[in-house]
Amino acid sequence: MDTEVAVALLRTMWRIRRFEERVAQLKRNLQVHGLIHLSVGGEGVAAAVCGQLRDDDAVYSGHRAHGHAIAKGAPLNTMMAELMGRETGLCRGLGGSMHLVDAEHGFMGATGVVGGNLPLALGSALTSHLTRTDQVTVVFFGDGAVQAGHFNETINLAALWRLPLIFVCENNGFAEFTSRDEHSTIERVSDVVAPYGFERTTVSGSDVPAVYEAFGEYLRAARSGSGPFLLECLTYRRRGHYEGDQQKYRDPEAEEEWRERDPIARLTESHVDDEAATAIEREAAAEIEEAVRFARDSPFPDPAITAGLVYAA
Amino acid sequence: MSGELTFVDAVNRTLAHAMREDERVIVLGEDVAEGGPYLVTAGLAEAFGRDRVRNTPISEGAVCGVAVGAAQSGLKPVVEIMFIDFVTLALDQLVNQAAKAHFMSGGQLSVPLVLRTQGGSGQRNGAQHSQSLEAWLTHVPGLKVVMPSGAADAAGLLRSAIADPNPVVFVENKSLYFRREPVPDPAEAIPIGRAHMVRSGRDITIVALSRMVGEALTAADQLASEHGIEAEVIDPRTLVPLDLATLAQSVTRTGRAVVAHEAVTAGGFGAELAAQLQAAAFDYLEAPIQRVGAPYTPVPVSPPLEDAYRPGAEEIIRAARVALEWGQHDAEPWEKGALASS
Ligand SMILES: Cc1ncc(C[n+]2csc(CCOP(=O)(O)OP(=O)(O)O)c2C)c(N)n1
Ligand SMILES: [Mg+2]
């Protein structure tokens, strides 16, 4: 991976990391509310995948979506304003953390219903097929979603229809408080789709160049209309399932191990000199402070806007 | 003996009691062996083993169906759907299988199943984790629908739900979860199908569901202290079967009624309550029955918007005043009607 690409990905990762750590703090201070799911430790996947997409490629995500939205180009200011419920938020304060949408940048939506995004993404790939564009759709989901009926129904259809869709599974080995072996006898998600005959692979999510390369290969193929593909990234959730989770299930050894495998630290060590990395981190922190300022200075929405947004004109 | 318990602990203790009493009772759902996000099932796996307290994958449809099959074959499952918003994924098994098995088999099969879930807004969780969808379930003959308004009722009604030979949907409200009140130990079963007169009064009847019972009491206190109006507050406790007699007798006495729930007003269970009450007490009504509920929009997430969205005591008072002042002003009736619908 060239240094230039590595620097760009590192910048995205720091923006996500600083954003989410700040959100955790704001949640504790009661300025961000509701169910907040963070991806600290998993930023490499969002950066390496979305960093190769165009604005007109579609990305769908789930409840742990901040990183995907940021990496796809959602502005930090309006992201933060959305999380703080302000009128200037991405969704005018009507969506919130689990329901971010930034259509302009092809972030077509997060959903709070696990698995609910999978068929939508296939629908988006159907559109590119039928309108003969070279747009690609990517759907992010967790290992927990694999056991949902929608997953199984969607991979079957995707395999039948051969559409330009890339499934990106962030397998962190947990669904909420329960580990994967309690949910499935199949450890690797890439093995679940094996019988359907579509291309699939598993990489370490903390190895950013590996994610970049594996995804890049699928992306080039999908651009020319082929698909579907499944990229499984093994990740680790360094924070609780949601902010406020008591984390009784935590294994301190795994935690230590993954701290050492942190994608930011690894990519910095292999590709970016310390001085440049520090500058990137500082810039990201400053951008986040600006986003918080922007959100705080923005008014809350007027309750009267809700009635007019139930139906499209 | 009677100590103060939260709603969560009252449900938890009742589940433990049922599991101790009857080994056919099992609990299943996502993370139930870890206690779940609100700790409603905390400690059950430790006490009864992970065979009877089963963690399931995120497979609401199959898990609900498993519970139906297990119920038909001799177990008494209590299945948890973490948020009522995800009952959508279990509806096929609930509506097409559970609700109809007894009927379609000519009485050969029965489905002694409890589906516990929780709904309601107020925690800034957004449009997919805050809904009140109970009305859908009341539309399906074969299901019973229970909505407790506090910890003691939750314990007593859950006992009856588990003992019932039919599928019972038990809808909790997340805003009530950590409120404390005295709960008898052991909890006496509270019969399904009998309303609870929470406060008596002669001037107007307020029929309130779940969280709105507390709001109705606040409204009643304020109507009494500020306007000298005595409101009767009734909690139906169970939507299906409905204790129409208790509600209708009250309305016959007061001549005016407000029905209140947290769900969207349009198509909500309040419409059914109002229709049944006006048919039963038409000759006694002094004013149209007023409905209180949420506006016709998804639940907004931004704090001031969610606060404005969420119905409470204030909306009940406003509706009560429309009913009480009916005919006193010279406004056209349709304008007065418009006052009450939020
Ligand atoms: C249909 C549905 N069922 C249950 C939930 C509650 N829930 C939220 S996240 C989650 C676990 C998801 O696990 P996974 O897909 O692995 O994603 P992760 O949280 O690990 O990123 C569950 C059960 C939900 N949001 N939607
Ligand atoms: Mg997971």
XYZ file of C-alpha atoms and ligand atoms in Angstrom:
682
model
C 0.000 0.000 0.000
C 1.433 3.442 -0.901
C 2.085 5.930 1.814
C -0.397 8.330 0.288
C -3.239 5.830 0.571
C -2.121 4.814 4.065
C -2.144 8.437 5.180
C -5.637 8.948 3.803
C -6.927 5.844 5.567
C -5.197 6.788 8.794
C -6.872 10.186 8.637
C -10.280 8.555 8.275
C -9.555 6.174 11.130
C -8.516 8.979 13.461
C -11.585 10.995 12.552
C -13.756 8.010 13.469
C -11.818 7.246 16.651
C -11.866 10.797 17.950
C -15.480 11.258 16.932
C -16.599 8.160 18.781
C -14.549 8.776 21.891
C -16.029 12.260 22.028
C -19.529 10.842 21.549
C -18.937 8.479 24.474
C -18.023 11.459 26.619
C -21.039 13.454 25.453
C -23.259 10.486 26.209
C -21.922 10.377 29.763
C -22.578 14.120 30.051
C -26.139 13.645 28.804
C -25.632 15.676 25.651
C -25.971 12.662 23.385
C -28.844 10.337 24.226
C -30.278 6.939 23.505
C -28.606 3.707 22.460
C -25.062 4.428 21.267
C -22.967 1.653 19.689
C -19.317 2.498 19.010
C -16.775 0.849 16.718
C -13.555 1.767 18.547
C -10.950 -0.787 17.424
C -12.790 -1.557 14.189
C -12.164 1.659 12.237
C -9.840 -0.057 9.768
C -12.664 -1.831 7.980
C -14.781 1.288 7.477
C -11.752 3.236 6.223
C -10.356 0.576 3.866
C -13.757 -0.260 2.359
C -15.390 3.158 2.032
C -12.060 4.764 1.114
C -12.237 3.004 -2.255
C -15.827 3.884 -3.079
C -17.257 6.759 -5.070
C -19.999 9.034 -3.776
C -22.467 7.325 -6.097
C -21.715 3.869 -4.707
C -24.248 2.906 -2.069
C -23.416 1.864 1.481
C -25.862 0.354 3.951
C -25.062 -0.165 7.614
C -26.593 -1.270 10.893
C -26.715 -0.037 14.469
C -22.914 0.454 14.727
C -22.743 2.896 11.872
C -20.844 6.074 12.788
C -17.569 4.860 11.278
C -19.152 3.740 8.023
C -20.929 7.065 7.614
C -17.785 9.100 8.327
C -15.651 6.982 6.023
C -18.237 7.346 3.249
C -17.952 11.112 3.512
C -20.663 12.244 5.917
C -19.533 15.621 7.318
C -18.490 15.537 10.968
C -20.440 18.673 11.799
C -23.799 17.392 10.652
C -23.058 13.905 12.053
C -22.418 15.384 15.480
C -25.438 17.646 15.202
C -27.587 14.617 14.381
C -26.326 12.747 17.416
C -27.062 15.779 19.547
C -30.574 16.031 18.094
C -30.096 19.388 16.356
C -31.906 20.936 13.422
C -28.646 21.040 11.439
C -28.168 17.267 11.819
C -27.783 14.972 8.811
C -31.398 13.861 9.240
C -32.652 17.107 10.808
C -32.644 15.431 14.217
C -35.213 12.815 13.203
C -32.909 9.812 12.787
C -30.247 9.665 15.470
C -27.275 7.381 15.963
C -28.856 4.186 14.623
C -30.594 5.738 11.632
C -28.029 7.963 9.936
C -28.495 8.708 6.255
C -26.365 10.893 3.982
C -27.750 10.301 0.514
C -25.465 12.932 -1.041
C -22.442 10.837 -0.148
C -24.068 7.500 -0.897
C -24.544 6.562 2.723
C -27.981 5.158 2.106
C -28.712 4.273 5.603
C -28.139 2.708 8.912
C -30.827 0.665 10.592
C -31.512 -0.294 14.186
C -33.177 -3.551 13.207
C -30.457 -6.171 12.871
C -30.465 -7.713 9.395
C -32.976 -5.219 8.033
C -30.353 -3.562 5.837
C -29.422 -6.710 3.877
C -32.364 -6.962 1.477
C -32.328 -3.181 0.981
C -28.744 -3.399 -0.240
C -29.675 -6.127 -2.693
C -32.444 -3.873 -3.956
C -29.909 -1.132 -4.521
C -27.698 -3.535 -6.486
C -30.740 -4.506 -8.548
C -31.181 -0.843 -9.446
C -27.608 -0.526 -10.722
C -28.092 -3.687 -12.737
C -31.371 -2.605 -14.314
C -30.265 0.971 -14.966
C -26.967 -0.296 -16.396
C -24.699 1.836 -14.247
C -21.416 0.666 -12.774
C -22.407 1.629 -9.234
C -21.580 -0.880 -6.548
C -23.477 -1.484 -3.323
C -21.811 -2.452 -0.046
C -23.638 -3.661 3.028
C -21.996 -3.778 6.457
C -23.377 -6.137 9.074
C -22.248 -7.993 12.164
C -21.846 -11.690 12.847
C -25.102 -11.565 14.815
C -27.086 -10.603 11.716
C -26.044 -13.824 9.991
C -28.527 -15.797 12.084
C -31.407 -13.544 11.059
C -33.891 -14.801 8.497
C -33.239 -11.773 6.285
C -29.595 -12.767 5.910
C -30.367 -16.235 4.689
C -33.103 -15.089 2.353
C -30.914 -12.319 0.953
C -27.791 -14.362 0.255
C -29.871 -16.872 -1.626
C -31.387 -14.160 -3.809
C -28.035 -12.449 -4.245
C -26.480 -15.694 -5.447
C -29.367 -16.331 -7.829
C -29.409 -12.874 -9.336
C -25.639 -12.292 -9.449
C -25.788 -8.583 -8.706
C -22.928 -6.143 -7.932
C -23.255 -6.329 -4.169
C -20.426 -6.742 -1.663
C -21.366 -8.071 1.735
C -18.904 -6.861 4.369
C -19.250 -8.702 7.646
C -17.545 -7.249 10.705
C -17.242 -10.374 12.772
C -16.381 -9.279 16.310
C -17.383 -12.642 17.730
C -20.223 -11.171 19.761
C -23.872 -10.252 19.414
C -24.557 -8.006 22.387
C -23.368 -10.031 25.382
C -23.241 -13.493 23.825
C -20.359 -14.976 21.887
C -20.687 -16.368 18.405
C -20.333 -20.005 19.452
C -23.640 -19.697 21.313
C -25.369 -18.532 18.146
C -23.985 -20.708 15.412
C -22.001 -23.870 14.821
C -20.257 -22.095 11.933
C -17.415 -19.952 13.177
C -16.533 -18.162 9.955
C -19.233 -16.191 8.251
C -17.494 -16.721 4.916
C -18.191 -20.433 5.360
C -21.904 -19.795 5.785
C -22.182 -18.599 2.177
C -19.850 -21.228 0.723
C -22.566 -23.495 -0.695
C -24.104 -20.600 -2.610
C -21.024 -20.393 -4.745
C -20.167 -16.750 -4.454
C -16.693 -15.448 -3.878
C -15.767 -14.966 -0.275
C -12.797 -14.500 1.963
C -11.857 -13.770 5.572
C -9.208 -11.266 6.627
C -8.106 -9.649 9.846
C -9.942 -6.368 10.283
C -6.982 -4.867 12.072
C -4.751 -5.494 9.059
C -5.819 -2.462 7.061
C -3.756 -3.198 3.916
C -5.221 -6.719 3.814
C -8.782 -5.388 4.016
C -7.947 -2.776 1.402
C -6.537 -5.281 -1.000
C -9.227 -7.935 -0.593
C -12.007 -5.405 -0.911
C -10.308 -3.677 -3.847
C -10.282 -6.887 -5.803
C -13.995 -7.470 -5.244
C -14.746 -3.858 -6.035
C -13.035 -4.013 -9.418
C -15.026 -7.109 -10.306
C -18.280 -5.612 -9.047
C -17.661 -2.456 -11.108
C -17.880 -4.546 -14.210
C -21.199 -5.913 -13.033
C -20.283 -9.179 -11.376
C -21.169 -10.276 -7.882
C -22.063 -10.966 -5.189
C -19.013 -11.137 -2.916
C -18.572 -11.568 0.795
C -15.663 -10.106 2.710
C -15.470 -11.147 6.338
C -13.278 -8.979 8.580
C -12.371 -10.283 12.004
C -12.615 -7.357 14.384
C -12.804 -6.619 18.045
C -15.206 -4.396 19.898
C -13.065 -2.532 22.373
C -16.009 -0.869 24.095
C -19.271 -2.337 25.362
C -22.077 -3.425 23.052
C -23.547 -0.012 23.772
C -22.360 2.812 25.958
C -23.330 1.937 29.504
C -23.013 -1.837 28.995
C -21.570 -3.380 32.169
C -19.473 -5.818 30.100
C -19.537 -8.749 32.492
C -18.634 -11.079 29.629
C -15.295 -9.309 28.937
C -12.146 -11.398 28.663
C -9.208 -9.215 29.822
C -6.692 -11.302 27.911
C -8.432 -10.855 24.593
C -8.686 -7.180 25.343
C -4.941 -6.888 25.823
C -4.257 -8.895 22.715
C -6.489 -6.726 20.559
C -5.128 -3.525 22.018
C -1.820 -4.586 20.580
C -3.495 -5.338 17.265
C -5.245 -1.988 17.103
C -5.621 -1.088 13.411
C -4.507 2.499 13.931
C -1.320 1.495 15.727
C -0.550 -1.195 13.173
C -1.027 0.944 10.114
C 0.996 3.755 11.654
C 3.830 1.440 12.478
C 3.999 -0.132 9.048
C 3.258 2.842 6.798
C 3.311 6.286 8.386
C 6.050 8.093 10.263
C 5.260 9.154 13.799
C 5.373 12.857 13.163
C 2.883 12.684 10.320
C 0.662 10.358 12.359
C 0.631 12.739 15.307
C -0.293 15.628 13.049
C -3.181 13.594 11.580
C -4.455 12.715 15.016
C -4.322 16.350 16.151
C -6.140 17.554 13.066
C -8.855 14.974 13.639
C -9.250 16.031 17.256
C -9.571 19.665 16.195
C -12.188 18.783 13.579
C -14.204 16.961 16.216
C -14.083 19.917 18.591
C -15.298 22.096 15.759
C -18.130 19.613 15.133
C -19.158 19.719 18.786
C -19.102 23.514 18.681
C -21.191 23.489 15.511
C -23.731 21.128 17.056
C -23.942 23.062 20.318
C -24.491 26.309 18.451
C -27.305 24.775 16.424
C -30.889 25.000 17.635
C -33.073 21.995 18.321
C -35.616 21.372 15.598
C -39.109 22.800 15.816
C -41.536 19.977 16.698
C -43.806 21.288 13.956
C -41.521 19.802 11.263
C -42.452 16.198 12.044
C -45.946 16.158 10.541
C -44.675 17.311 7.156
C -42.067 14.583 6.887
C -44.226 11.472 7.197
C -45.007 11.296 3.476
C -42.994 12.394 0.468
C -44.656 15.022 -1.657
C -45.229 -10.011 52.910
C -44.936 -7.025 50.679
C -41.791 -5.100 49.806
C -41.081 -2.414 47.263
C -39.891 -3.703 43.925
C -39.174 -2.232 40.527
C -41.235 -3.411 37.580
C -38.152 -5.236 36.304
C -37.690 -7.076 39.602
C -41.383 -7.888 39.851
C -41.295 -9.567 36.432
C -38.024 -11.266 37.305
C -39.355 -12.661 40.574
C -42.561 -13.848 38.939
C -40.625 -15.667 36.226
C -38.449 -17.327 38.880
C -41.520 -18.297 40.857
C -43.199 -19.813 37.799
C -40.054 -21.741 36.886
C -39.788 -23.107 40.400
C -43.434 -24.116 40.512
C -43.606 -25.754 37.125
C -40.678 -27.238 35.320
C -42.463 -26.989 31.993
C -41.908 -23.224 32.127
C -38.915 -22.185 30.030
C -37.567 -18.762 29.079
C -36.066 -18.036 25.700
C -34.849 -14.995 23.837
C -31.790 -12.956 22.891
C -29.351 -12.666 25.792
C -31.926 -13.806 28.354
C -29.302 -15.966 30.074
C -27.195 -12.798 30.524
C -30.185 -10.929 31.925
C -30.961 -8.932 28.785
C -30.372 -5.190 28.374
C -32.822 -4.265 31.165
C -31.845 -7.170 33.475
C -35.406 -8.519 33.490
C -34.158 -12.110 33.307
C -31.027 -11.611 35.456
C -30.108 -14.608 37.599
C -32.586 -17.021 36.006
C -29.927 -18.965 34.111
C -27.894 -19.308 37.310
C -30.949 -20.543 39.205
C -32.543 -22.801 36.596
C -29.768 -23.661 34.164
C -29.129 -22.637 30.593
C -31.232 -25.481 29.306
C -34.399 -23.844 30.573
C -33.158 -20.275 30.160
C -32.040 -20.338 26.557
C -30.090 -17.657 24.766
C -31.144 -17.493 21.174
C -29.547 -15.952 18.107
C -31.143 -12.919 16.454
C -33.845 -15.055 14.884
C -37.136 -13.654 16.148
C -39.283 -15.477 13.619
C -37.878 -18.928 14.268
C -37.638 -18.414 18.022
C -41.288 -17.400 18.262
C -42.217 -20.411 16.146
C -40.114 -22.702 18.353
C -42.042 -21.388 21.324
C -45.339 -22.117 19.547
C -44.252 -25.666 18.746
C -42.941 -26.224 22.250
C -46.193 -24.922 23.705
C -48.259 -27.226 21.504
C -46.228 -30.187 22.659
C -46.331 -29.652 26.394
C -43.931 -26.887 27.496
C -44.909 -23.470 28.759
C -42.518 -21.107 27.019
C -42.052 -17.468 27.935
C -40.372 -15.955 24.911
C -38.865 -12.493 25.008
C -38.796 -10.117 22.048
C -36.329 -7.482 23.207
C -38.204 -4.501 21.707
C -41.788 -4.643 20.470
C -40.462 -3.041 17.283
C -38.989 -6.458 16.373
C -42.271 -8.295 16.904
C -42.717 -7.539 13.220
C -40.234 -10.344 12.555
C -42.188 -12.792 14.710
C -45.666 -11.844 13.512
C -46.048 -14.677 11.045
C -45.587 -17.333 13.696
C -47.641 -15.392 16.217
C -50.501 -14.393 13.943
C -50.726 -17.286 11.502
C -49.686 -20.131 13.781
C -50.075 -19.366 17.482
C -53.351 -17.458 17.250
C -55.158 -20.003 15.080
C -53.880 -23.416 16.124
C -56.605 -24.083 18.688
C -59.367 -22.942 16.358
C -58.180 -24.624 13.182
C -57.543 -27.919 14.934
C -61.090 -27.942 16.205
C -59.776 -27.617 19.743
C -57.157 -30.381 19.560
C -54.159 -28.068 19.950
C -53.516 -25.318 22.440
C -50.683 -22.820 22.673
C -49.901 -21.891 26.293
C -47.298 -19.342 25.334
C -46.345 -15.949 26.762
C -44.596 -13.488 24.485
C -43.038 -10.791 26.690
C -41.884 -7.611 25.081
C -41.521 -3.924 25.863
C -42.471 -0.805 23.999
C -42.826 2.902 24.422
C -40.874 6.059 23.773
C -38.995 8.424 26.052
C -35.444 7.152 25.919
C -34.244 8.894 22.745
C -33.905 5.534 21.032
C -35.427 6.673 17.769
C -38.177 5.464 15.503
C -37.230 1.758 15.429
C -36.915 1.207 19.186
C -39.767 3.281 20.654
C -43.040 2.150 19.146
C -46.291 1.051 20.758
C -47.700 -1.611 18.453
C -50.190 -3.406 20.695
C -53.209 -2.476 18.571
C -52.022 -4.765 15.752
C -52.065 -7.699 18.121
C -55.546 -6.957 19.431
C -56.823 -7.283 15.868
C -55.994 -10.984 15.727
C -58.565 -13.298 17.306
C -56.806 -16.004 19.295
C -54.231 -13.773 20.972
C -54.693 -12.264 24.411
C -53.036 -8.906 25.012
C -52.013 -7.702 28.461
C -50.516 -4.299 29.328
C -49.584 -3.851 32.984
C -49.318 -0.309 34.363
C -47.049 -1.005 37.328
C -44.879 -3.522 39.147
C -47.579 -5.189 41.257
C -49.902 -5.596 38.292
C -47.054 -6.917 36.183
C -46.370 -9.647 38.727
C -50.013 -10.640 39.163
C -50.863 -10.508 35.476
C -47.749 -12.417 34.444
C -48.761 -15.236 36.780
C -52.095 -15.450 35.023
C -50.507 -15.150 31.594
C -48.210 -18.097 32.273
C -51.105 -20.156 33.601
C -53.304 -19.325 30.603
C -53.787 -22.056 27.973
C -53.616 -19.473 25.164
C -50.954 -17.322 23.546
C -50.695 -14.155 25.635
C -48.742 -11.120 24.493
C -47.449 -9.314 27.559
C -46.504 -5.755 26.671
C -44.296 -3.937 29.149
C -43.360 -0.257 28.941
C -39.689 0.693 29.258
C -40.506 3.933 31.091
C -42.072 1.936 33.932
C -39.152 -0.461 34.346
C -37.336 1.203 37.206
C -40.315 2.604 39.110
C -40.806 1.058 42.538
C -43.981 0.106 44.326
C -45.086 -2.460 46.909
C -45.432 -5.912 45.377
C -46.858 -8.777 47.415
C -44.671 -11.854 47.731
C -45.798 -14.214 46.445
C -47.850 -12.192 43.991
C -51.491 -13.195 43.767
C -52.613 -13.956 40.240
C -54.595 -11.044 38.782
C -57.239 -12.371 36.431
C -56.961 -11.617 32.739
C -60.063 -9.800 31.540
C -60.862 -7.738 34.606
C -60.343 -3.977 34.687
C -58.998 -2.117 37.697
C -60.753 0.958 39.054
C -57.730 2.980 40.109
C -59.508 6.126 41.288
C -63.199 6.789 41.589
C -64.914 9.997 40.581
C -68.300 11.178 39.371
C -67.570 13.696 36.615
C -65.616 11.950 33.883
C -64.098 8.535 33.159
C -60.488 8.246 32.035
C -59.608 4.864 30.570
C -55.825 4.622 30.412
C -53.388 1.945 29.281
C -49.979 1.073 30.692
C -47.819 4.177 31.320
C -50.836 6.424 30.775
C -52.471 5.151 33.980
C -49.945 7.099 36.051
C -50.409 10.089 33.759
C -54.185 9.813 34.176
C -53.806 9.885 37.964
C -51.663 13.006 37.727
C -54.274 14.536 35.435
C -57.068 13.556 37.832
C -55.300 15.166 40.782
C -54.847 18.348 38.837
C -58.446 18.370 37.579
C -59.566 17.969 41.191
C -57.335 20.598 42.733
C -57.584 23.214 39.987
C -61.055 22.689 38.596
C -62.919 20.764 41.296
C -63.560 17.949 38.842
C -63.561 14.357 40.052
C -62.265 11.981 37.410
C -62.610 8.228 37.595
C -59.513 6.428 36.328
C -59.796 2.868 35.038
C -56.988 0.627 33.884
C -58.372 -2.169 31.670
C -55.150 -4.113 32.376
C -55.960 -6.441 29.531
C -56.985 -5.270 26.063
C -58.056 -8.731 24.947
C -60.226 -9.888 26.605
C -61.656 -6.494 27.497
C -63.738 -5.874 30.608
C -66.241 -3.665 28.832
C -68.799 -3.932 31.632
C -66.631 -2.115 34.182
C -65.752 0.614 31.705
C -69.316 1.047 30.460
C -70.786 1.185 33.960
C -68.427 4.000 34.804
C -69.249 5.949 31.647
C -72.943 5.433 32.291
C -72.431 7.179 35.614
C -70.136 9.997 34.483
C -71.494 10.575 30.980
C -68.074 11.586 29.670
C -64.945 9.693 28.793
C -61.346 10.070 27.687
C -59.369 7.070 26.460
C -55.595 7.417 26.599
C -52.621 5.437 25.379
C -49.065 6.087 24.307
C -49.532 4.599 20.837
C -50.381 6.692 17.780
C -54.007 7.795 18.163
C -55.103 6.843 14.655
C -55.920 3.142 14.481
C -54.885 2.739 18.102
C -56.700 0.603 20.651
C -58.382 3.799 21.902
C -60.503 3.728 18.753
C -61.827 0.304 19.725
C -62.424 1.423 23.307
C -64.294 4.518 22.151
C -66.408 2.542 19.692
C -67.340 -0.124 22.221
C -68.090 2.457 24.897
C -70.277 4.595 22.714
C -72.249 1.539 21.623
C -72.686 0.419 25.226
C -73.400 3.818 26.791
C -74.690 5.975 23.942
C -77.804 7.152 25.745
C -75.775 8.361 28.701
C -73.055 10.266 26.872
C -72.968 14.046 27.289
C -70.049 14.512 24.895
C -68.136 12.581 22.254
C -65.521 10.267 23.736
C -62.124 11.936 23.491
C -58.990 10.062 22.456
C -55.453 10.809 23.629
C -52.437 9.276 21.942
C -49.371 10.136 19.900
C -49.459 12.143 16.669
C -49.472 10.363 13.318
C -45.696 10.317 12.787
C -42.873 7.911 13.604
C -41.225 8.608 16.971
C -38.660 11.419 16.567
C -35.333 11.019 18.339
C -34.340 14.599 19.185
C -35.164 15.257 22.866
C -37.515 18.255 22.480
C -39.289 16.532 19.585
C -39.746 13.293 21.466
C -41.006 15.215 24.493
C -43.521 17.054 22.349
C -44.535 13.760 20.723
C -45.105 11.797 23.905
C -48.618 12.061 25.306
C -49.012 12.596 29.044
C -51.099 14.182 31.789
C -51.314 17.500 29.987
C -52.948 15.981 26.917
C -55.357 14.050 29.132
C -56.388 17.232 30.926
C -56.913 19.015 27.636
C -59.082 16.162 26.327
C -61.028 15.978 29.586
C -61.788 19.676 29.389
C -63.077 19.336 25.842
C -65.436 16.590 27.030
C -66.443 18.518 30.141
C -67.054 21.802 28.360
C -68.852 20.216 25.443
C -71.837 22.343 24.418
C -70.876 25.249 26.658
C -69.186 27.359 24.019
C -70.590 28.420 20.725
C -67.797 26.966 18.604
C -68.854 24.513 15.929
C -68.617 20.902 17.066
C -65.949 19.994 14.496
C -63.709 22.736 15.870
C -64.098 21.339 19.347
C -63.280 17.880 18.105
C -60.123 19.240 16.566
C -59.020 20.502 19.965
C -58.640 17.038 21.373
C -56.831 15.311 18.553
C -53.196 16.186 18.999
C -34.101 -7.711 14.798
C -33.350 -7.270 15.993
N -33.278 -8.085 17.068
C -32.601 -7.699 18.162
C -31.976 -6.491 18.219
C -31.195 -6.066 19.447
N -29.762 -6.026 19.094
C -29.161 -4.885 18.762
S -27.584 -5.121 18.303
C -27.669 -6.767 18.595
C -26.467 -7.625 18.387
C -25.932 -7.486 17.004
O -24.785 -8.258 16.845
P -23.926 -8.159 15.536
O -24.815 -8.243 14.347
O -22.843 -9.145 15.637
O -23.346 -6.671 15.565
P -22.361 -6.029 16.645
O -23.223 -5.390 17.668
O -21.491 -7.093 17.194
O -21.604 -5.000 15.880
C -28.947 -7.118 19.031
C -29.370 -8.472 19.397
C -32.099 -5.656 17.089
N -31.574 -4.427 17.084
N -32.765 -6.064 15.998
Mg -20.960 -8.956 16.414
